[in-house]
Short mmCIF file of C-alpha atoms in Angstrom, two decimals:
data_model
loop_
_atom_site.label_atom_id
_atom_site.label_comp_id
_atom_site.label_asym_id
_atom_site.label_seq_id
_atom_site.Cartn_x
_atom_site.Cartn_y
_atom_site.Cartn_z
CA MET Q 10 112.41 66.66 78.35
CA PRO Q 11 110.04 65.27 81.13
CA TYR Q 12 108.11 67.67 82.94
CA ALA Q 13 109.33 66.60 86.48
CA ARG Q 14 113.20 66.73 85.27
CA PHE Q 15 112.59 70.23 83.84
CA LEU Q 16 111.30 71.58 87.03
CA ARG Q 17 113.98 69.97 89.07
CA GLU Q 18 116.58 71.31 86.70
CA ASN Q 19 115.57 74.66 86.26
CA ALA Q 20 113.81 75.25 89.91
CA ARG Q 21 115.44 78.68 90.77
CA TRP Q 22 114.67 80.38 87.43
CA LEU Q 23 111.10 79.20 87.55
CA ALA Q 24 110.66 79.91 91.17
CA GLY Q 25 111.71 83.42 90.58
CA GLY Q 26 109.30 84.03 87.64
CA MET Q 27 106.44 82.41 89.47
CA LEU Q 28 107.29 84.86 92.41
CA LEU Q 29 107.17 87.92 90.19
CA THR Q 30 103.82 86.81 88.70
CA LEU Q 31 102.27 86.08 92.06
CA PHE Q 32 103.06 89.34 93.39
CA SER Q 33 102.13 91.10 90.42
CA SER Q 34 98.53 90.70 92.13
CA PHE Q 35 99.07 93.86 94.02
CA GLY Q 36 98.73 95.87 90.94
CA GLN Q 37 95.91 93.75 89.53
CA THR Q 38 92.33 95.31 89.47
CA PHE Q 39 91.01 92.52 91.46
CA TYR Q 40 93.24 93.28 94.31
CA ILE Q 41 93.19 96.99 94.36
CA ALA Q 42 89.30 96.94 94.04
CA LEU Q 43 89.28 95.33 97.72
CA SER Q 44 90.38 98.56 99.10
CA SER Q 45 88.04 100.86 96.83
CA GLY Q 46 85.22 101.31 99.49
CA GLY Q 47 87.82 102.71 102.21
CA ILE Q 48 89.41 104.76 99.41
CA ARG Q 49 86.14 106.26 98.35
CA THR Q 50 84.88 107.05 101.77
CA GLU Q 51 88.13 108.56 103.30
CA LEU Q 52 88.97 110.79 100.10
CA GLY Q 53 84.97 111.65 99.50
CA LEU Q 54 84.72 110.14 95.97
CA GLY Q 55 81.77 108.63 94.27
CA HIS Q 56 81.83 105.47 92.29
CA GLY Q 57 82.28 107.31 89.19
CA ASP Q 58 84.79 109.42 90.70
CA PHE Q 59 86.92 106.80 91.65
CA GLY Q 60 86.25 104.73 88.27
CA TRP Q 61 87.65 107.56 86.14
CA LEU Q 62 90.46 108.22 88.34
CA TYR Q 63 91.47 104.47 88.07
CA MET Q 64 90.85 104.40 84.39
CA TRP Q 65 93.17 107.47 83.74
CA ALA Q 66 96.01 106.15 85.99
CA THR Q 67 95.87 102.78 84.27
CA LEU Q 68 96.00 104.59 81.11
CA ALA Q 69 99.04 106.68 82.26
CA SER Q 70 100.65 103.12 83.48
CA ALA Q 71 99.98 101.90 79.91
CA ALA Q 72 101.87 104.79 78.26
CA ALA Q 73 104.98 104.28 80.44
CA ILE Q 74 105.48 100.51 80.06
CA PRO Q 75 106.95 101.02 76.40
CA VAL Q 76 109.55 103.08 77.83
CA ALA Q 77 110.33 101.27 81.03
CA GLY Q 78 109.86 97.63 79.70
CA ARG Q 79 112.67 98.03 77.01
CA LEU Q 80 115.03 98.21 79.99
CA ALA Q 81 114.59 94.46 79.87
CA ASP Q 82 116.95 94.16 76.93
CA THR Q 83 119.80 96.13 78.38
CA MET Q 84 119.55 95.25 82.19
CA ARG Q 85 120.32 92.20 83.94
CA VAL Q 86 117.14 90.43 84.97
CA ASP Q 87 118.08 90.51 88.64
CA ARG Q 88 118.78 94.14 88.82
CA TYR Q 89 115.70 95.00 86.79
CA ALA Q 90 113.49 93.06 88.99
CA THR Q 91 114.90 94.70 91.89
CA LEU Q 92 113.96 98.14 90.65
CA VAL Q 93 110.63 96.97 89.60
CA ILE Q 94 109.83 95.51 93.09
CA ALA Q 95 111.24 98.53 94.83
CA GLY Q 96 108.89 100.71 92.60
CA LEU Q 97 106.00 98.57 93.60
CA ALA Q 98 106.77 99.01 97.16
CA GLY Q 99 107.17 102.65 96.98
CA SER Q 100 103.66 103.04 95.31
CA MET Q 101 102.33 100.91 98.18
CA LEU Q 102 103.63 103.29 100.65
CA LEU Q 103 102.22 106.36 98.41
CA LEU Q 104 98.78 104.68 98.76
CA THR Q 105 99.11 104.48 102.39
CA ARG Q 106 99.65 108.36 102.80
CA ALA Q 107 97.31 109.33 99.80
CA GLY Q 108 95.23 112.11 101.24
CA SER Q 109 94.04 113.73 98.12
CA PRO Q 110 93.16 112.50 94.29
CA VAL Q 111 96.21 113.75 93.02
CA ALA Q 112 98.10 111.46 95.43
CA LEU Q 113 95.87 108.66 94.71
CA PHE Q 114 96.51 108.84 91.19
CA VAL Q 115 99.97 108.63 91.30
CA ALA Q 116 99.81 105.81 93.71
CA ILE Q 117 97.43 103.67 91.55
CA ALA Q 118 99.41 104.58 88.33
CA GLY Q 119 102.64 103.25 90.19
CA LEU Q 120 100.59 100.03 91.31
CA ARG Q 121 99.67 99.42 87.91
CA LEU Q 122 102.61 100.03 85.97
CA PHE Q 123 105.09 98.09 88.50
CA GLY Q 124 102.48 95.46 89.61
CA GLN Q 125 100.36 94.61 86.58
CA GLY Q 126 102.63 95.83 83.89
CA LEU Q 127 106.31 95.15 84.91
CA MET Q 128 106.26 92.27 87.44
CA SER Q 129 104.73 90.14 84.78
CA HIS Q 130 107.00 91.57 82.10
CA VAL Q 131 110.32 90.96 83.97
CA ALA Q 132 109.00 87.22 84.39
CA MET Q 133 107.98 86.48 81.01
CA THR Q 134 110.68 88.22 79.30
CA ALA Q 135 113.36 86.36 81.34
CA MET Q 136 111.39 82.92 80.49
CA GLY Q 137 111.09 83.77 76.72
CA ARG Q 138 114.83 84.68 76.59
CA TRP Q 139 116.16 81.84 78.74
CA PHE Q 140 114.31 79.01 77.36
CA SER Q 141 113.69 78.21 73.78
CA VAL Q 142 113.22 74.39 73.21
CA ASN Q 143 111.11 74.29 76.58
CA ARG Q 144 109.80 77.72 76.46
CA GLY Q 145 106.34 76.67 76.73
CA LYS Q 146 106.91 74.68 79.89
CA ALA Q 147 108.84 77.50 81.42
CA VAL Q 148 106.35 80.18 80.55
CA SER Q 149 103.40 78.05 81.99
CA ALA Q 150 105.09 77.21 85.15
CA ALA Q 151 105.89 81.03 85.92
CA ALA Q 152 102.46 82.01 84.92
CA LEU Q 153 100.97 79.73 87.66
CA GLY Q 154 101.99 82.76 90.15
CA HIS Q 155 98.86 84.55 88.34
CA GLN Q 156 96.53 81.68 89.02
CA ILE Q 157 97.78 81.05 92.78
CA GLY Q 158 97.52 85.01 93.22
CA GLU Q 159 93.81 85.11 92.18
CA SER Q 160 93.08 82.23 94.78
CA VAL Q 161 94.76 83.31 97.77
CA MET Q 162 95.64 87.17 97.62
CA PRO Q 163 92.35 88.48 98.07
CA ILE Q 164 91.71 86.17 101.23
CA SER Q 165 95.21 87.56 102.55
CA PHE Q 166 94.25 91.22 102.24
CA VAL Q 167 90.64 90.73 103.70
CA ALA Q 168 92.37 89.04 106.98
CA VAL Q 169 95.02 91.46 107.33
CA ALA Q 170 92.79 94.56 106.53
CA ALA Q 171 90.43 93.24 109.30
CA VAL Q 172 93.00 93.67 111.87
CA VAL Q 173 94.83 96.96 110.69
CA GLY Q 174 92.62 98.55 108.24
CA TRP Q 175 93.09 99.12 104.53
CA ARG Q 176 96.01 101.41 104.78
CA GLY Q 177 97.73 99.13 107.23
CA SER Q 178 97.51 96.28 104.91
CA TRP Q 179 99.12 98.17 102.07
CA MET Q 180 101.86 99.10 104.53
CA VAL Q 181 102.38 95.41 105.42
CA ASN Q 182 102.39 94.55 101.89
CA ALA Q 183 105.08 97.03 101.20
CA ALA Q 184 107.30 95.84 104.05
CA PHE Q 185 106.65 92.03 103.07
CA ILE Q 186 107.82 92.72 99.25
CA LEU Q 187 110.86 94.88 100.44
CA LEU Q 188 112.02 92.44 103.39
CA LEU Q 189 111.12 89.14 101.72
CA VAL Q 190 110.17 89.29 98.05
CA LEU Q 191 112.81 91.60 96.70
CA PRO Q 192 115.90 89.60 98.23
CA THR Q 193 114.39 86.14 97.35
CA VAL Q 194 113.86 86.98 93.76
CA TYR Q 195 117.32 88.56 93.74
CA MET Q 196 118.99 85.50 94.83
CA LEU Q 197 117.08 83.25 92.53
CA MET Q 198 117.69 85.12 89.49
CA ARG Q 199 121.16 86.65 90.20
CA VAL Q 200 122.75 83.89 87.97
CA PRO Q 201 121.28 84.11 84.60
CA ARG Q 202 120.47 80.59 83.11
CA VAL Q 203 122.82 79.63 80.34
CA PRO Q 204 120.88 77.85 77.46
CA ARG Q 205 122.06 74.61 76.33
CA ALA Q 206 123.91 74.44 73.12
CA ALA Q 207 121.07 73.62 70.90
CA GLU Q 208 118.90 76.24 72.54
CA THR Q 209 121.55 78.85 71.70
CA LEU Q 210 121.73 77.76 68.01
CA LEU Q 211 118.07 77.84 67.73
CA GLU Q 212 117.73 81.15 68.93
CA SER Q 213 120.94 82.54 66.96
CA ALA Q 214 119.71 81.51 63.65
CA GLY Q 215 116.71 83.64 62.39
CA ARG Q 216 115.53 87.06 61.98
CA GLN Q 217 115.67 89.18 65.18
CA TRP Q 218 112.72 91.75 64.59
CA THR Q 219 112.92 95.14 66.39
CA ARG Q 220 109.81 96.74 68.01
CA GLY Q 221 109.12 98.98 65.08
CA GLU Q 222 109.37 96.16 62.67
CA ALA Q 223 106.94 94.00 64.92
CA LEU Q 224 104.31 97.08 65.10
CA ARG Q 225 104.36 97.51 61.44
CA ASP Q 226 103.78 93.69 61.01
CA PRO Q 227 99.95 93.19 60.10
CA LEU Q 228 100.14 89.66 61.50
CA PHE Q 229 101.11 91.24 65.08
CA TRP Q 230 97.74 93.15 65.20
CA MET Q 231 95.87 90.26 63.63
CA LEU Q 232 96.93 88.16 66.56
CA MET Q 233 96.63 90.81 69.14
CA SER Q 234 92.81 91.02 68.23
CA GLY Q 235 92.53 87.65 69.71
CA VAL Q 236 95.11 87.64 72.49
CA LEU Q 237 93.47 90.49 74.03
CA ALA Q 238 90.07 88.94 74.26
CA PRO Q 239 90.35 87.10 77.82
CA PRO Q 240 91.83 89.93 79.88
CA VAL Q 241 89.66 92.56 78.41
CA ILE Q 242 86.39 90.79 78.42
CA GLY Q 243 87.21 89.19 81.88
CA THR Q 244 88.22 92.48 83.46
CA THR Q 245 84.78 94.09 82.04
CA VAL Q 246 82.60 91.40 83.61
CA PHE Q 247 84.15 91.27 87.15
CA PHE Q 248 84.42 95.02 87.34
CA HIS Q 249 80.59 95.07 86.96
CA GLN Q 250 80.18 91.65 88.85
CA VAL Q 251 77.94 93.51 91.47
CA TYR Q 252 75.70 95.18 88.83
CA LEU Q 253 75.42 91.54 87.14
CA THR Q 254 74.29 89.72 90.16
CA GLU Q 255 71.67 92.44 90.99
CA LEU Q 256 70.29 92.05 87.50
CA ARG Q 257 70.11 88.02 87.78
CA GLY Q 258 69.09 87.91 91.35
CA TRP Q 259 72.05 86.01 92.29
CA ALA Q 260 73.85 86.54 95.52
CA LEU Q 261 77.01 88.26 95.41
CA GLY Q 262 78.73 85.16 97.24
CA GLN Q 263 77.47 82.78 94.74
CA PHE Q 264 79.44 84.71 91.82
CA ALA Q 265 82.56 85.51 94.11
CA GLY Q 266 82.43 82.20 95.77
CA SER Q 267 82.92 80.26 92.45
CA THR Q 268 86.35 81.71 91.59
CA PRO Q 269 87.88 78.34 92.92
CA VAL Q 270 86.41 76.83 89.91
CA LEU Q 271 88.03 79.69 87.87
CA SER Q 272 91.39 78.86 89.31
CA MET Q 273 91.22 75.29 89.03
CA PHE Q 274 90.35 75.46 85.33
CA ALA Q 275 93.23 78.05 84.90
CA ILE Q 276 95.83 76.18 86.54
CA VAL Q 277 95.04 72.98 84.48
CA ALA Q 278 95.05 75.02 81.29
CA THR Q 279 98.29 76.84 81.98
CA LEU Q 280 100.27 73.55 82.40
CA LEU Q 281 98.70 71.61 79.23
CA ALA Q 282 99.22 74.89 77.31
CA GLY Q 283 102.77 74.79 78.13
CA MET Q 284 103.06 71.37 76.82
CA VAL Q 285 100.90 72.10 73.71
CA VAL Q 286 103.33 74.88 72.87
CA ASP Q 287 106.30 72.96 73.10
CA ARG Q 288 104.94 70.49 70.81
CA PHE Q 289 103.46 72.51 68.20
CA HIS Q 290 103.39 76.54 68.74
CA SER Q 291 101.56 79.01 70.61
CA ALA Q 292 99.24 80.40 67.77
CA VAL Q 293 97.63 76.89 67.53
CA LEU Q 294 96.01 77.56 71.08
CA LEU Q 295 94.30 80.81 70.06
CA PRO Q 296 91.15 79.39 68.59
CA VAL Q 297 90.65 77.17 71.72
CA MET Q 298 91.25 80.03 74.02
CA LEU Q 299 88.73 81.90 72.18
CA VAL Q 300 85.89 79.40 71.98
CA CYS Q 301 86.10 79.15 75.52
CA VAL Q 302 85.87 83.00 75.95
CA ALA Q 303 82.82 82.66 73.58
CA VAL Q 304 80.92 79.76 75.26
CA ALA Q 305 81.48 81.33 78.77
CA ASN Q 306 80.02 84.75 78.03
CA LEU Q 307 77.07 83.86 75.82
CA VAL Q 308 75.84 81.20 78.61
CA VAL Q 309 76.07 83.97 81.31
CA ALA Q 310 74.65 86.27 78.99
CA PHE Q 311 71.48 84.02 78.07
CA VAL Q 312 70.99 81.71 80.95
CA PRO Q 313 69.45 83.10 84.15
CA PRO Q 314 69.79 79.99 86.41
CA THR Q 315 73.00 80.05 88.92
CA TRP Q 316 74.74 77.00 87.05
CA ALA Q 317 75.66 79.55 84.46
CA ILE Q 318 78.05 81.07 86.95
CA LEU Q 319 80.02 77.74 87.06
CA VAL Q 320 80.15 77.51 83.15
CA TYR Q 321 81.31 81.10 82.96
CA MET Q 322 84.18 80.53 85.66
CA ALA Q 323 85.20 77.28 83.78
CA GLY Q 324 85.30 78.71 80.46
CA MET Q 325 86.86 82.01 81.36
CA GLY Q 326 89.42 80.10 83.65
CA ALA Q 327 90.77 77.76 80.80
CA SER Q 328 90.79 80.83 78.73
CA PHE Q 329 93.00 82.77 81.26
CA GLY Q 330 95.23 79.85 81.71
CA ILE Q 331 95.84 79.50 78.08
CA TYR Q 332 96.31 83.15 77.61
CA SER Q 333 99.06 83.48 80.42
CA THR Q 334 101.09 80.82 78.63
CA VAL Q 335 100.56 81.97 75.04
CA PHE Q 336 101.28 85.78 75.86
CA GLY Q 337 104.73 84.88 77.24
CA ALA Q 338 105.60 82.41 74.64
CA LEU Q 339 104.19 83.99 71.17
CA TRP Q 340 106.39 87.11 70.77
CA PRO Q 341 109.72 85.31 70.96
CA GLU Q 342 108.29 82.52 68.56
CA MET Q 343 107.34 85.37 65.96
CA TYR Q 344 110.27 87.83 66.50
CA GLY Q 345 113.20 86.44 68.30
CA THR Q 346 114.74 87.38 71.51
CA ARG Q 347 117.15 90.12 70.94
CA HIS Q 348 114.62 92.71 71.12
CA LEU Q 349 112.08 90.84 73.29
CA GLY Q 350 111.94 93.42 76.16
CA ALA Q 351 110.77 96.08 73.93
CA ILE Q 352 108.24 94.19 71.84
CA LYS Q 353 106.68 92.52 74.68
CA ALA Q 354 106.48 96.02 76.52
CA ALA Q 355 104.66 97.34 73.59
CA ALA Q 356 102.21 94.30 73.57
CA THR Q 357 101.83 94.57 77.65
CA SER Q 358 100.89 98.40 77.06
CA ILE Q 359 98.37 97.61 74.44
CA MET Q 360 96.94 94.90 76.79
CA VAL Q 361 96.80 97.26 79.90
CA LEU Q 362 95.35 100.09 77.73
CA SER Q 363 92.71 97.66 76.57
CA THR Q 364 91.74 96.53 80.01
CA ALA Q 365 91.45 100.22 81.27
CA LEU Q 366 88.85 101.00 78.25
CA GLY Q 367 86.73 97.78 78.67
CA PRO Q 368 85.06 98.83 82.08
CA GLY Q 369 84.88 102.52 81.05
CA LEU Q 370 83.10 101.88 77.72
CA SER Q 371 80.72 99.11 79.22
CA GLY Q 372 79.85 101.59 82.02
CA TRP Q 373 79.01 104.40 79.46
CA LEU Q 374 76.78 101.77 77.51
CA ILE Q 375 74.99 100.74 80.69
CA ASP Q 376 74.51 104.45 81.55
CA ALA Q 377 73.21 105.07 77.94
CA GLY Q 378 70.72 102.34 78.49
CA VAL Q 379 72.16 99.26 76.89
CA ALA Q 380 71.40 95.89 78.96
CA PHE Q 381 74.66 94.62 80.62
CA PRO Q 382 73.54 90.93 79.31
CA ASP Q 383 73.37 92.42 75.71
CA ILE Q 384 77.08 93.78 76.33
CA ILE Q 385 78.19 90.46 77.39
CA ALA Q 386 76.33 88.67 74.61
CA ALA Q 387 78.08 90.89 72.08
CA MET Q 388 81.51 90.16 74.00
CA GLY Q 389 80.87 86.47 73.44
CA LEU Q 390 80.06 86.94 69.75
CA TYR Q 391 83.32 89.06 69.41
CA GLY Q 392 84.98 85.91 71.07
CA ALA Q 393 83.36 83.53 68.31
CA ALA Q 394 84.40 86.00 65.50
CA ALA Q 395 87.86 86.27 66.69
CA ALA Q 396 88.16 82.34 66.88
CA VAL Q 397 87.47 82.37 63.37
CA LEU Q 398 90.06 84.82 62.61
CA MET Q 399 92.51 82.93 64.50
CA VAL Q 400 91.96 79.75 62.55
CA ALA Q 401 93.16 81.70 59.56
CA ALA Q 402 95.90 83.26 61.48
CA GLU Q 403 97.39 80.26 62.78
CA PRO Q 404 98.98 78.94 59.68
CA LEU Q 405 100.75 82.32 58.94
CA ALA Q 406 101.90 82.57 62.47
CA ARG Q 407 103.16 78.88 62.15
CA HIS Q 408 105.10 79.50 58.89
CA ARG Q 409 106.33 83.04 60.20
CA ALA Q 410 107.96 81.08 63.15
CA ALA Q 411 109.36 78.20 61.04
CA ALA Q 412 110.71 80.78 58.44
CA ARG Q 413 112.27 82.83 61.19
CA ASN Q 414 114.36 80.14 62.42
CA GLN Q 415 115.54 79.26 58.89
CA GLU Q 416 116.90 82.65 57.99
CA GLU Q 417 120.28 84.05 58.81
CA HIS Q 418 120.90 87.55 60.28
#
């Protein structure tokens, strides 16, 4: 089906998914970190104190995702999305009133759970379940919210916070998603998409794996070793971006000001990845994604001139775009849609857990005397090694997806 026609015929569901991924930004590290200075000052926390609190709050959210995420298999999408958005708003309101480390811990755990974890989970589970023939296009269209959020959300926060302060900005955020985002998403997604007959037949014929079966599948962990690279490595570098720019002698504005390059490559890669997934399958993109990760990190690790920043942003942007599509499309291809909410919740929990450990482990290594460029180089080499592994995994994933669609219940 031509892309324009697909978008036109499925606009309401794709728009609902895009809004969920867009406003998952409220729970992402790049957005929460904008309040870190005010939080540390008002609560008397050092950099290390806040870093450890943030890591443990993220770990707590990762532990809760498998329990909360499996509700996507039993609840209507509109009702589940309403609960998730309400939970995100409640976490924002708690953050505006946080006056102690305990309250701050609960608020951040809520932001990470409902924002980074479940907002994206609702969107991608719905796209994976409602679409099969054009699943790649659906997932990539919804995933554009991530790229848009990275581009515009930080600017909006800075503008609002300049007027009403960081606490006031989170209050505005809470009112915005309760009064506008929640009813809009509910109206867009309250009528479930009914798959066409061919799509229904495609999904009904084939083995429907449970979460336990998927987690016992060696191929699941083999694929996860590659899928996790962009979010973990990207989070680690961006978390320490101030330190990196100091080491290289770059102005922080040169690094942060290059994020439009990242967004541009991410958007293009997201759309292209959707078409490739529909033409072939998701795993075929994993080696390409990891080569982008490897090149970006090896260049920024070994090249001091500022043009290395542009290469890094382009490479990681492309990898983020591919990742956002593959992470939503891979699991229904491999394991079916009947237990998709539970399986994807497990994968999301592992992703959140890994992104929490990356900054903490790298910070510990820096304190132990390991040069940060060496850490980045090691991550680049991991990307290269994982790319080779994914070349071996791709035929296995392709055969698994084909075999699943040939099996009967």
